[in-house]
Coordinates of C-alpha atoms in Angstrom, one line a residue:
Chain A
M1 CA -91.1 -127.3 -99.6
T2 CA -93.6 -127.6 -102.4
T3 CA -96.2 -124.9 -103.0
R4 CA -99.4 -126.4 -104.3
I5 CA -101.9 -124.1 -106.1
R6 CA -105.5 -124.9 -105.5
P7 CA -107.6 -124.5 -108.6
V8 CA -110.1 -121.7 -108.6
V9 CA -113.8 -122.5 -109.3
Y10 CA -116.4 -119.9 -109.6
R11 CA -119.9 -120.7 -108.4
P12 CA -122.6 -122.1 -110.7
L13 CA -125.6 -120.0 -111.7
S14 CA -127.9 -121.4 -109.0
R15 CA -125.5 -120.4 -106.2
R16 CA -124.9 -117.0 -107.8
I17 CA -128.7 -116.3 -107.8
T18 CA -128.9 -117.4 -104.2
T19 CA -126.1 -115.1 -103.2
M20 CA -127.6 -112.2 -105.2
L21 CA -131.0 -112.8 -103.5
W22 CA -129.3 -112.6 -100.1
G23 CA -127.6 -109.4 -101.1
L24 CA -130.9 -107.9 -102.3
A25 CA -132.5 -108.9 -98.9
V26 CA -129.7 -106.9 -97.2
V27 CA -130.3 -103.9 -99.5
A28 CA -134.0 -104.1 -98.7
F29 CA -133.3 -104.2 -95.0
G30 CA -131.1 -101.1 -95.3
A31 CA -133.7 -99.3 -97.4
G32 CA -136.3 -100.2 -94.7
V33 CA -134.0 -98.7 -92.0
I34 CA -133.6 -95.5 -94.0
A35 CA -137.4 -95.3 -94.5
R36 CA -137.9 -95.9 -90.8
L37 CA -135.5 -93.1 -89.9
N38 CA -137.4 -90.8 -92.3
G39 CA -140.6 -91.2 -90.3
Y40 CA -142.3 -94.1 -92.2
S41 CA -143.7 -96.7 -89.9
F42 CA -144.1 -100.4 -90.7
D43 CA -146.5 -103.0 -89.5
M44 CA -143.8 -105.2 -88.0
E45 CA -146.2 -108.1 -87.3
L46 CA -147.2 -108.2 -91.0
L47 CA -143.6 -107.8 -92.0
A48 CA -142.6 -110.8 -89.8
I49 CA -145.4 -112.9 -91.4
L50 CA -144.3 -111.9 -94.9
T51 CA -140.6 -112.6 -94.0
L52 CA -141.5 -116.1 -92.7
A53 CA -143.6 -116.8 -95.9
V54 CA -140.7 -115.7 -98.1
L55 CA -138.3 -117.8 -96.2
G56 CA -140.6 -120.8 -96.5
A57 CA -140.9 -120.3 -100.2
W58 CA -137.1 -119.9 -100.5
I59 CA -136.5 -123.2 -98.7
L60 CA -139.2 -124.9 -100.7
V61 CA -137.7 -123.8 -104.0
S62 CA -134.3 -124.9 -102.7
A63 CA -135.7 -128.3 -101.9
L64 CA -137.3 -128.7 -105.3
V65 CA -134.0 -127.6 -107.0
A66 CA -132.1 -130.1 -104.9
L67 CA -134.6 -132.8 -105.8
V68 CA -134.3 -132.2 -109.5
R69 CA -130.5 -132.0 -109.3
D70 CA -130.3 -135.3 -107.4
R71 CA -132.3 -137.2 -110.0
Chain B
M1 CA -110.7 -150.3 -92.8
S2 CA -111.4 -153.9 -92.3
G3 CA -113.6 -153.5 -89.3
T4 CA -116.0 -150.9 -90.6
D5 CA -118.5 -153.4 -92.1
D6 CA -118.8 -155.1 -88.8
N7 CA -119.3 -151.8 -87.1
S8 CA -121.9 -150.7 -89.6
R9 CA -123.9 -153.8 -88.8
R10 CA -123.6 -153.3 -85.1
E11 CA -124.9 -149.7 -85.3
A12 CA -128.4 -149.0 -84.1
A13 CA -130.8 -148.6 -87.0
L14 CA -131.6 -145.1 -85.9
F15 CA -128.1 -143.9 -86.6
T16 CA -128.0 -145.7 -89.9
T17 CA -131.2 -144.0 -90.9
I18 CA -129.9 -140.6 -89.9
R19 CA -126.7 -141.2 -91.9
D20 CA -128.8 -142.1 -94.9
W21 CA -130.3 -138.6 -94.9
G22 CA -126.9 -137.4 -96.2
I23 CA -126.8 -134.4 -93.8
T24 CA -123.5 -134.0 -92.2
R25 CA -122.5 -131.2 -89.8
G26 CA -120.2 -128.7 -91.4
E27 CA -116.7 -127.9 -90.4
H28 CA -117.1 -124.1 -90.2
G29 CA -120.0 -123.9 -87.9
V30 CA -120.3 -121.3 -85.2
F31 CA -121.5 -123.9 -82.8
G32 CA -122.2 -127.4 -84.1
G33 CA -122.2 -126.8 -87.8
V34 CA -125.8 -127.8 -88.1
V35 CA -126.9 -124.8 -90.1
E36 CA -124.0 -125.3 -92.5
G37 CA -124.7 -129.0 -92.9
V38 CA -128.4 -128.5 -93.6
G39 CA -127.6 -125.7 -96.0
D40 CA -125.1 -127.9 -97.9
R41 CA -127.8 -130.5 -98.3
I42 CA -130.4 -128.1 -99.7
G43 CA -128.0 -125.8 -101.6
L44 CA -128.2 -122.8 -99.2
D45 CA -125.2 -120.6 -98.6
R46 CA -123.7 -120.6 -95.1
V47 CA -124.3 -116.9 -94.4
P48 CA -128.0 -116.7 -95.4
G49 CA -128.5 -119.9 -93.6
R50 CA -127.2 -118.3 -90.4
I51 CA -129.4 -115.3 -91.0
I52 CA -132.4 -117.6 -91.3
A53 CA -131.3 -119.4 -88.2
V54 CA -131.1 -116.1 -86.2
V55 CA -134.5 -115.1 -87.5
L56 CA -136.0 -118.5 -86.4
F57 CA -134.2 -118.2 -83.1
F58 CA -136.0 -115.0 -82.4
V59 CA -139.4 -116.0 -83.9
T60 CA -139.8 -119.4 -82.4
G61 CA -138.3 -118.7 -79.0
G62 CA -136.7 -121.7 -77.4
L63 CA -138.0 -124.2 -79.9
F64 CA -135.3 -123.6 -82.5
L65 CA -132.6 -123.8 -79.8
A66 CA -134.0 -127.2 -78.6
L67 CA -134.2 -128.5 -82.2
Y68 CA -130.7 -127.3 -82.9
A69 CA -129.4 -129.2 -79.8
A70 CA -131.1 -132.4 -81.0
A71 CA -129.6 -132.0 -84.5
W72 CA -126.2 -131.3 -83.1
A73 CA -126.4 -134.4 -81.0
L74 CA -127.8 -136.7 -83.7
L75 CA -126.3 -135.6 -87.0
P76 CA -122.8 -137.0 -88.0
D77 CA -119.9 -134.7 -88.7
R78 CA -117.9 -135.0 -91.9
E79 CA -116.0 -137.9 -90.5
G80 CA -119.1 -139.8 -89.5
R81 CA -118.9 -139.1 -85.7
I82 CA -122.3 -138.7 -84.0
I83 CA -122.0 -137.0 -80.6
I84 CA -124.7 -139.0 -78.9
Q85 CA -123.4 -142.3 -80.3
D86 CA -119.9 -141.6 -79.1
F87 CA -121.4 -140.8 -75.7
G88 CA -123.1 -144.2 -75.7
R89 CA -119.8 -145.8 -76.7
G90 CA -117.9 -144.3 -73.9
T91 CA -115.9 -141.8 -75.9
P92 CA -117.8 -138.6 -75.2
N93 CA -117.1 -135.2 -76.6
I94 CA -117.5 -133.4 -73.3
G95 CA -117.4 -129.8 -74.6
A96 CA -120.1 -130.5 -77.3
L97 CA -122.3 -132.4 -74.8
L98 CA -122.2 -129.5 -72.3
M99 CA -123.2 -127.1 -75.0
I100 CA -125.9 -129.4 -76.3
A101 CA -127.2 -129.8 -72.7
L102 CA -127.1 -126.0 -72.3
F103 CA -129.0 -125.4 -75.5
A104 CA -131.6 -128.1 -74.6
I105 CA -132.2 -126.7 -71.2
I106 CA -132.5 -123.1 -72.3
G107 CA -134.5 -124.1 -75.4
G108 CA -136.8 -126.4 -73.4
N109 CA -137.5 -123.8 -70.8
S110 CA -138.3 -121.0 -73.2
G111 CA -141.3 -120.3 -75.4
P112 CA -142.4 -117.8 -78.0
G113 CA -141.7 -114.4 -76.5
V114 CA -140.4 -115.8 -73.2
W115 CA -136.8 -116.6 -72.5
F116 CA -135.7 -119.1 -69.9
R117 CA -138.5 -119.1 -67.3
R118 CA -136.1 -120.1 -64.4
G119 CA -138.8 -122.4 -63.0
D120 CA -141.7 -120.1 -63.7
W121 CA -143.4 -121.8 -66.7
G122 CA -146.0 -119.1 -67.2
G123 CA -149.2 -120.6 -65.7
F124 CA -151.9 -122.7 -67.1
P125 CA -152.2 -124.1 -69.8
F126 CA -149.4 -123.0 -72.0
G127 CA -146.7 -122.8 -69.3
I128 CA -147.5 -126.4 -68.3
V129 CA -147.4 -127.5 -71.9
W130 CA -144.0 -125.9 -72.4
G131 CA -142.8 -127.3 -69.1
L132 CA -143.9 -130.8 -70.1
L133 CA -142.3 -130.4 -73.5
S134 CA -139.0 -129.4 -71.8
L135 CA -139.1 -132.5 -69.7
A136 CA -140.0 -134.6 -72.7
V137 CA -137.0 -133.4 -74.6
I138 CA -134.7 -134.3 -71.7
A139 CA -136.4 -137.6 -71.2
G140 CA -136.2 -138.3 -74.9
I141 CA -132.4 -137.7 -74.9
V142 CA -132.0 -140.1 -72.0
V143 CA -134.1 -142.8 -73.7
L144 CA -132.2 -142.3 -76.9
V145 CA -128.9 -142.9 -75.3
V146 CA -130.2 -146.0 -73.5
T147 CA -131.7 -147.4 -76.7
A148 CA -128.6 -146.6 -78.7
V149 CA -126.4 -148.5 -76.3
T150 CA -128.6 -151.5 -75.8
R151 CA -129.5 -152.1 -79.4
R152 CA -125.9 -152.6 -80.6
G153 CA -126.2 -156.4 -80.6
G154 CA -126.7 -157.4 -77.0
P155 CA -124.4 -157.1 -74.0
R156 CA -121.0 -155.7 -74.6
P157 CA -118.1 -158.2 -74.5
P158 CA -115.8 -157.7 -71.6
R159 CA -112.9 -155.5 -72.4
A160 CA -109.5 -157.1 -72.7
P161 CA -107.1 -155.7 -70.2
R162 CA -104.9 -153.2 -71.7
A163 CA -101.2 -153.5 -71.3
P164 CA -99.5 -150.6 -69.5
G165 CA -98.2 -148.0 -72.0
T166 CA -100.4 -149.3 -74.9
P167 CA -102.1 -146.4 -76.6
V168 CA -105.8 -146.3 -76.6
A169 CA -107.2 -147.1 -80.1
D170 CA -109.2 -144.6 -81.9
P171 CA -112.9 -145.3 -81.8
V172 CA -114.3 -147.0 -85.0
Y173 CA -117.1 -145.3 -86.7
A174 CA -119.8 -146.6 -89.0
V175 CA -119.4 -146.0 -92.7
P176 CA -120.9 -142.6 -93.7
P177 CA -123.4 -142.6 -96.5
A178 CA -122.1 -142.2 -100.1
S179 CA -123.0 -138.5 -100.1
A180 CA -121.1 -137.8 -97.0
R181 CA -118.1 -139.8 -98.2
A182 CA -118.0 -137.8 -101.4
T183 CA -117.7 -134.6 -99.4
A184 CA -115.3 -135.9 -96.8
P185 CA -111.7 -135.1 -97.4
T186 CA -110.0 -138.2 -98.8
A187 CA -106.6 -137.0 -99.5
T188 CA -103.8 -137.1 -97.0
A189 CA -102.2 -133.9 -96.1
P190 CA -98.5 -133.7 -97.1
G191 CA -96.3 -134.8 -94.4
A192 CA -99.1 -136.2 -92.3
A193 CA -98.4 -139.6 -90.7
P194 CA -100.5 -142.5 -91.8
E195 CA -103.2 -143.5 -89.3
E196 CA -102.7 -147.2 -89.3
P197 CA -99.6 -148.7 -91.0
G198 CA -101.4 -152.0 -91.6
D199 CA -104.1 -150.4 -93.7
V200 CA -101.7 -148.2 -95.6
A201 CA -99.5 -151.1 -96.6
D202 CA -102.4 -152.7 -98.6
A203 CA -103.6 -149.4 -100.1
P204 CA -102.0 -147.4 -102.9
A205 CA -100.0 -144.5 -101.8
P206 CA -102.2 -141.5 -101.1
V207 CA -102.2 -138.8 -103.7
Y208 CA -102.6 -135.2 -102.7
V209 CA -105.5 -133.7 -104.7
P210 CA -106.0 -130.0 -103.8
R211 CA -109.6 -129.2 -103.4
P212 CA -110.8 -126.4 -105.7
R213 CA -111.6 -123.2 -104.0
T214 CA -114.1 -120.4 -104.7
P215 CA -112.5 -117.0 -104.3
G216 CA -113.9 -114.4 -101.9
P217 CA -115.0 -110.9 -103.0
G218 CA -111.5 -109.8 -103.8
S219 CA -109.7 -106.6 -103.5
A220 CA -111.6 -104.8 -106.2
I221 CA -115.0 -105.3 -104.6
Y222 CA -113.6 -104.5 -101.1
L223 CA -112.1 -101.3 -102.4
L224 CA -115.3 -100.4 -104.2
I225 CA -117.3 -100.8 -100.9
L226 CA -114.6 -98.8 -99.0
S227 CA -114.9 -96.0 -101.5
A228 CA -118.7 -96.1 -101.1
F229 CA -118.3 -95.9 -97.3
V230 CA -116.1 -92.8 -97.7
F231 CA -118.5 -91.1 -100.1
A232 CA -121.4 -91.9 -97.8
A233 CA -119.6 -90.3 -94.9
A234 CA -118.9 -87.2 -97.0
A235 CA -122.6 -87.0 -98.1
V236 CA -123.9 -87.5 -94.6
W237 CA -121.6 -84.9 -93.1
F238 CA -122.6 -82.4 -95.8
L239 CA -126.4 -83.0 -95.2
D240 CA -125.8 -82.6 -91.5
R241 CA -123.9 -79.4 -92.1
E242 CA -126.8 -78.1 -94.2
G243 CA -129.2 -79.0 -91.5
T244 CA -131.3 -81.3 -93.7
L245 CA -130.6 -84.5 -91.8
S246 CA -133.4 -85.5 -89.3
V247 CA -131.3 -88.0 -87.5
S248 CA -127.7 -88.1 -86.2
P249 CA -125.1 -88.4 -88.9
V250 CA -123.7 -91.6 -87.4
E251 CA -127.1 -93.2 -87.4
A252 CA -127.6 -92.2 -91.1
W253 CA -124.2 -93.5 -92.1
F254 CA -124.8 -96.9 -90.6
A255 CA -128.2 -97.1 -92.4
V256 CA -126.5 -96.3 -95.7
A257 CA -123.7 -98.8 -94.9
V258 CA -126.3 -101.7 -94.8
V259 CA -127.3 -100.8 -98.4
I260 CA -123.7 -100.5 -99.5
V261 CA -122.7 -103.9 -98.0
G262 CA -125.9 -105.5 -99.5
S263 CA -124.9 -104.1 -102.9
G264 CA -121.4 -105.6 -102.5
I265 CA -122.9 -109.0 -101.8
V266 CA -125.0 -108.7 -105.0
I267 CA -121.9 -107.9 -107.0
A268 CA -119.9 -110.7 -105.4
G269 CA -122.7 -113.1 -106.1
A270 CA -123.1 -112.1 -109.7
A271 CA -119.3 -112.7 -110.2
G272 CA -119.6 -116.2 -108.8
R273 CA -117.6 -115.4 -105.7
R274 CA -118.0 -116.2 -102.1
V275 CA -119.5 -113.6 -99.8
G276 CA -116.7 -113.9 -97.3
F277 CA -116.2 -111.1 -94.9
L278 CA -119.1 -109.2 -96.4
G279 CA -121.5 -111.8 -94.9
F280 CA -120.1 -111.2 -91.4
L281 CA -120.3 -107.5 -91.9
A282 CA -123.9 -107.6 -93.2
T283 CA -124.9 -109.9 -90.3
T284 CA -123.4 -107.6 -87.7
L285 CA -125.0 -104.5 -89.2
I286 CA -128.5 -106.2 -89.4
V287 CA -128.3 -107.6 -85.9
G288 CA -127.1 -104.2 -84.6
W289 CA -130.0 -102.4 -86.3
V290 CA -132.6 -105.0 -85.1
I291 CA -131.4 -104.6 -81.5
G292 CA -131.0 -100.8 -81.9
L293 CA -134.5 -100.3 -83.3
S294 CA -136.4 -102.8 -81.1
V295 CA -134.7 -103.4 -77.8
F296 CA -133.2 -99.9 -77.4
P297 CA -135.4 -97.7 -79.6
R298 CA -133.1 -94.6 -79.4
I299 CA -129.7 -96.2 -78.7
L300 CA -127.9 -94.2 -81.4
D301 CA -129.6 -90.9 -80.6
F302 CA -128.5 -89.9 -77.2
A303 CA -127.9 -86.3 -78.5
D304 CA -131.6 -85.4 -78.8
N305 CA -133.0 -87.7 -76.1
G306 CA -135.2 -86.1 -73.6
V307 CA -138.2 -83.7 -73.8
T308 CA -138.4 -80.0 -73.7
F309 CA -141.5 -78.2 -72.5
T310 CA -142.6 -74.7 -71.8
V311 CA -144.6 -73.8 -68.7
D312 CA -145.4 -70.4 -67.5
G313 CA -143.2 -68.9 -70.2
V314 CA -140.1 -70.8 -69.0
T315 CA -138.6 -73.6 -71.1
H316 CA -137.3 -76.8 -69.3
T317 CA -135.5 -79.8 -70.8
V318 CA -135.8 -83.1 -68.9
G319 CA -134.3 -86.6 -69.5
G320 CA -131.4 -87.5 -71.7
G321 CA -128.9 -86.3 -69.1
H322 CA -130.6 -82.9 -68.6
G323 CA -132.0 -83.8 -65.1
W324 CA -135.6 -83.8 -64.0
Y325 CA -138.3 -81.3 -63.1
D326 CA -140.8 -81.4 -60.3
S327 CA -142.8 -78.3 -59.4
S328 CA -145.9 -78.0 -57.3
S329 CA -146.3 -74.4 -58.3
T330 CA -146.5 -75.1 -62.0
G331 CA -148.2 -78.5 -61.5
V332 CA -145.7 -80.4 -63.7
S333 CA -143.4 -83.2 -62.7
C334 CA -141.2 -85.3 -65.0
R335 CA -139.3 -88.4 -64.2
D336 CA -137.6 -91.4 -65.8
F337 CA -139.9 -93.6 -67.8
D338 CA -140.5 -96.6 -65.6
G339 CA -142.8 -98.7 -67.7
N340 CA -145.7 -98.5 -65.3
V341 CA -147.8 -96.1 -67.3
D342 CA -151.4 -97.3 -67.1
V343 CA -152.5 -97.2 -70.8
A344 CA -155.5 -99.5 -71.4
S345 CA -154.8 -102.5 -73.7
D346 CA -157.8 -101.4 -75.8
A347 CA -156.8 -97.7 -75.8
P348 CA -157.4 -96.1 -79.2
R349 CA -154.4 -95.4 -81.3
I350 CA -154.4 -91.9 -82.8
D351 CA -152.2 -91.5 -85.8
V352 CA -151.3 -87.9 -86.5
S353 CA -150.7 -88.0 -90.2
S354 CA -149.0 -84.6 -90.6
V355 CA -147.7 -81.8 -88.5
A356 CA -149.8 -78.7 -87.5
T357 CA -152.9 -80.9 -86.9
D358 CA -155.5 -80.6 -84.2
V359 CA -156.2 -83.8 -82.3
T360 CA -158.9 -84.4 -79.8
V361 CA -158.5 -87.2 -77.2
T362 CA -161.9 -88.2 -75.8
S363 CA -160.9 -91.4 -74.0
S364 CA -159.2 -91.7 -70.6
S365 CA -156.2 -93.3 -72.2
A366 CA -154.8 -93.3 -75.7
V367 CA -151.7 -94.0 -77.8
L368 CA -150.7 -90.9 -79.7
S369 CA -148.5 -91.6 -82.7
V370 CA -146.8 -88.4 -83.9
P371 CA -144.2 -87.6 -86.6
R372 CA -140.7 -87.8 -85.3
H373 CA -139.4 -84.6 -83.6
A374 CA -142.9 -83.2 -83.4
S375 CA -144.0 -80.4 -81.0
L376 CA -147.1 -81.0 -79.0
R377 CA -149.4 -78.4 -77.4
F378 CA -151.8 -80.0 -74.8
E379 CA -154.9 -77.9 -74.2
S380 CA -157.9 -78.5 -72.0
A381 CA -161.0 -76.5 -71.2
S382 CA -160.7 -77.5 -67.6
D383 CA -157.5 -78.3 -65.6
V384 CA -155.2 -80.6 -67.4
T385 CA -154.5 -83.6 -65.2
G386 CA -153.0 -86.9 -66.2
T387 CA -149.9 -88.5 -67.4
L388 CA -147.9 -88.2 -70.6
A389 CA -145.5 -91.0 -71.4
F390 CA -142.7 -90.6 -73.9
E391 CA -141.3 -94.1 -73.9
G392 CA -138.9 -93.5 -76.8
R393 CA -137.5 -90.5 -75.0
N394 CA -137.4 -92.3 -71.6
V395 CA -139.5 -89.6 -70.0
T396 CA -142.8 -89.6 -68.1
C397 CA -144.5 -86.4 -67.1
D398 CA -147.4 -85.9 -64.6
L399 CA -149.6 -82.9 -65.2
D400 CA -151.8 -81.0 -62.8
R401 CA -152.1 -77.6 -64.5
A402 CA -154.3 -74.8 -63.4
D403 CA -154.4 -72.9 -66.7
G404 CA -155.0 -75.9 -68.9
T405 CA -152.1 -75.4 -71.3
L406 CA -148.7 -77.2 -71.6
Y407 CA -146.4 -76.8 -74.6
T408 CA -144.2 -79.8 -75.1
T409 CA -141.4 -80.0 -77.6
L410 CA -139.8 -83.3 -78.5
D411 CA -137.3 -81.5 -80.7
T412 CA -138.3 -78.9 -83.2
G413 CA -141.0 -78.6 -85.8
D414 CA -144.5 -77.6 -86.3
V415 CA -147.0 -77.8 -83.5
V416 CA -149.6 -80.6 -83.0
T417 CA -152.3 -79.4 -80.7
V418 CA -153.8 -82.1 -78.6
H419 CA -157.2 -81.3 -77.0
L420 CA -157.9 -83.2 -73.8
T421 CA -161.6 -83.7 -72.9
T422 CA -161.2 -86.3 -70.2
P423 CA -159.7 -85.5 -66.8
H424 CA -156.9 -87.8 -65.6
A425 CA -156.1 -88.9 -69.1
T426 CA -153.1 -91.1 -69.7
I427 CA -151.4 -90.7 -73.1
S428 CA -148.5 -92.6 -74.5
V429 CA -146.7 -90.5 -77.1
E430 CA -144.9 -92.5 -79.7
E431 CA -142.7 -91.0 -82.4
R432 CA -142.5 -92.7 -85.8

């Protein structure tokens, strides 16, 4: 039996930034939970609107990056 | 394969157009791989893609589910198979079709904030619009199948009788677009039998080219996170021991755990590694907290659930497993919160900004937002009559006091005095 070693490739800068943004979003969520448990209240409707807007911007930037890359 | 060009020409233009989009369903999908496929096309990781999908699922109600079903049915997988096309060709993927139908029916019968009406479409006019939309989705799928079958170049030629024992040939698929072919695995696995000997005889021998892999977080990052978990447990335990923790230590630890896992994802991302198991962990924690904080407001805090109140110098605790209280002599009765408290939709919301504050309620109903674990003292010049609803504590108390005073304790802390000026007031008490 032959063992084949798959080459290791680390992610390019764009994917690293995406992953780090995702991690920061998780950290922000955790910080929000801690604040909530400490008695701070949030306007959940406004938060949902802002989240949707940020998601839209994120996808838009992703689309633009993909467009530039495909050219 | 020699026959693919013919099949490409015979394919309905709709499917060719879809293939030209270059979006192929992924191989690691939870359901149909749609989120992974779209993410690959726009450069979005699988895990954040799933988070976005979950958010859209909750925000848009059934619409996202219906769109997902349509994408699952219409987008090709990495080998060029389209579920709805295969269905039209008589080689259906039964399991996928059942799931797609389930998604379409649930999605089509749901709307923002309403899940699966079970025949009740919510009245005029939005319910009817959603109902018609649901029927339109189902009708569209039927029309799509009929169109796809009839536009393949006229009537189908009669099938030649198959000799007994002859294996059924694999269905032939149209050629995927260039982008999809580039991502499709082209190498033959070692030891795998060739699909069709005739084709292999003309082609050069397959060469195994191992695909490069991106490593996961790795043991160093996992151990780093584990150590942070342990340190957090020690810190939370210590704070609880010192009495400075306002929530249960388990609750506090899980909140800190979200920050720790998020930090681990940031580190893994900076190192150019995959998120791996950390993505699953983060998703589980976030979904758990969203459900815990919204659907079940106090799910992790059974220990101090319930309400304590003092009447005629005697302290009683109700709710949270402590039992209930109903006394005609004291004029206080408490019961399980049943959701039928009559607080007007335009009732004023009174935010008590700090403890030890006097608040006067002049309306017949009000929402009183108080600091968590506050103590409330209800006072009235005349008899205190009305209803106090502690939804977060799952307690509703009816008051009919003769002396006009009731001391209510949610937990411990300074006292907020609430002056009632309207008889038969209904007050919803919310902790924040």
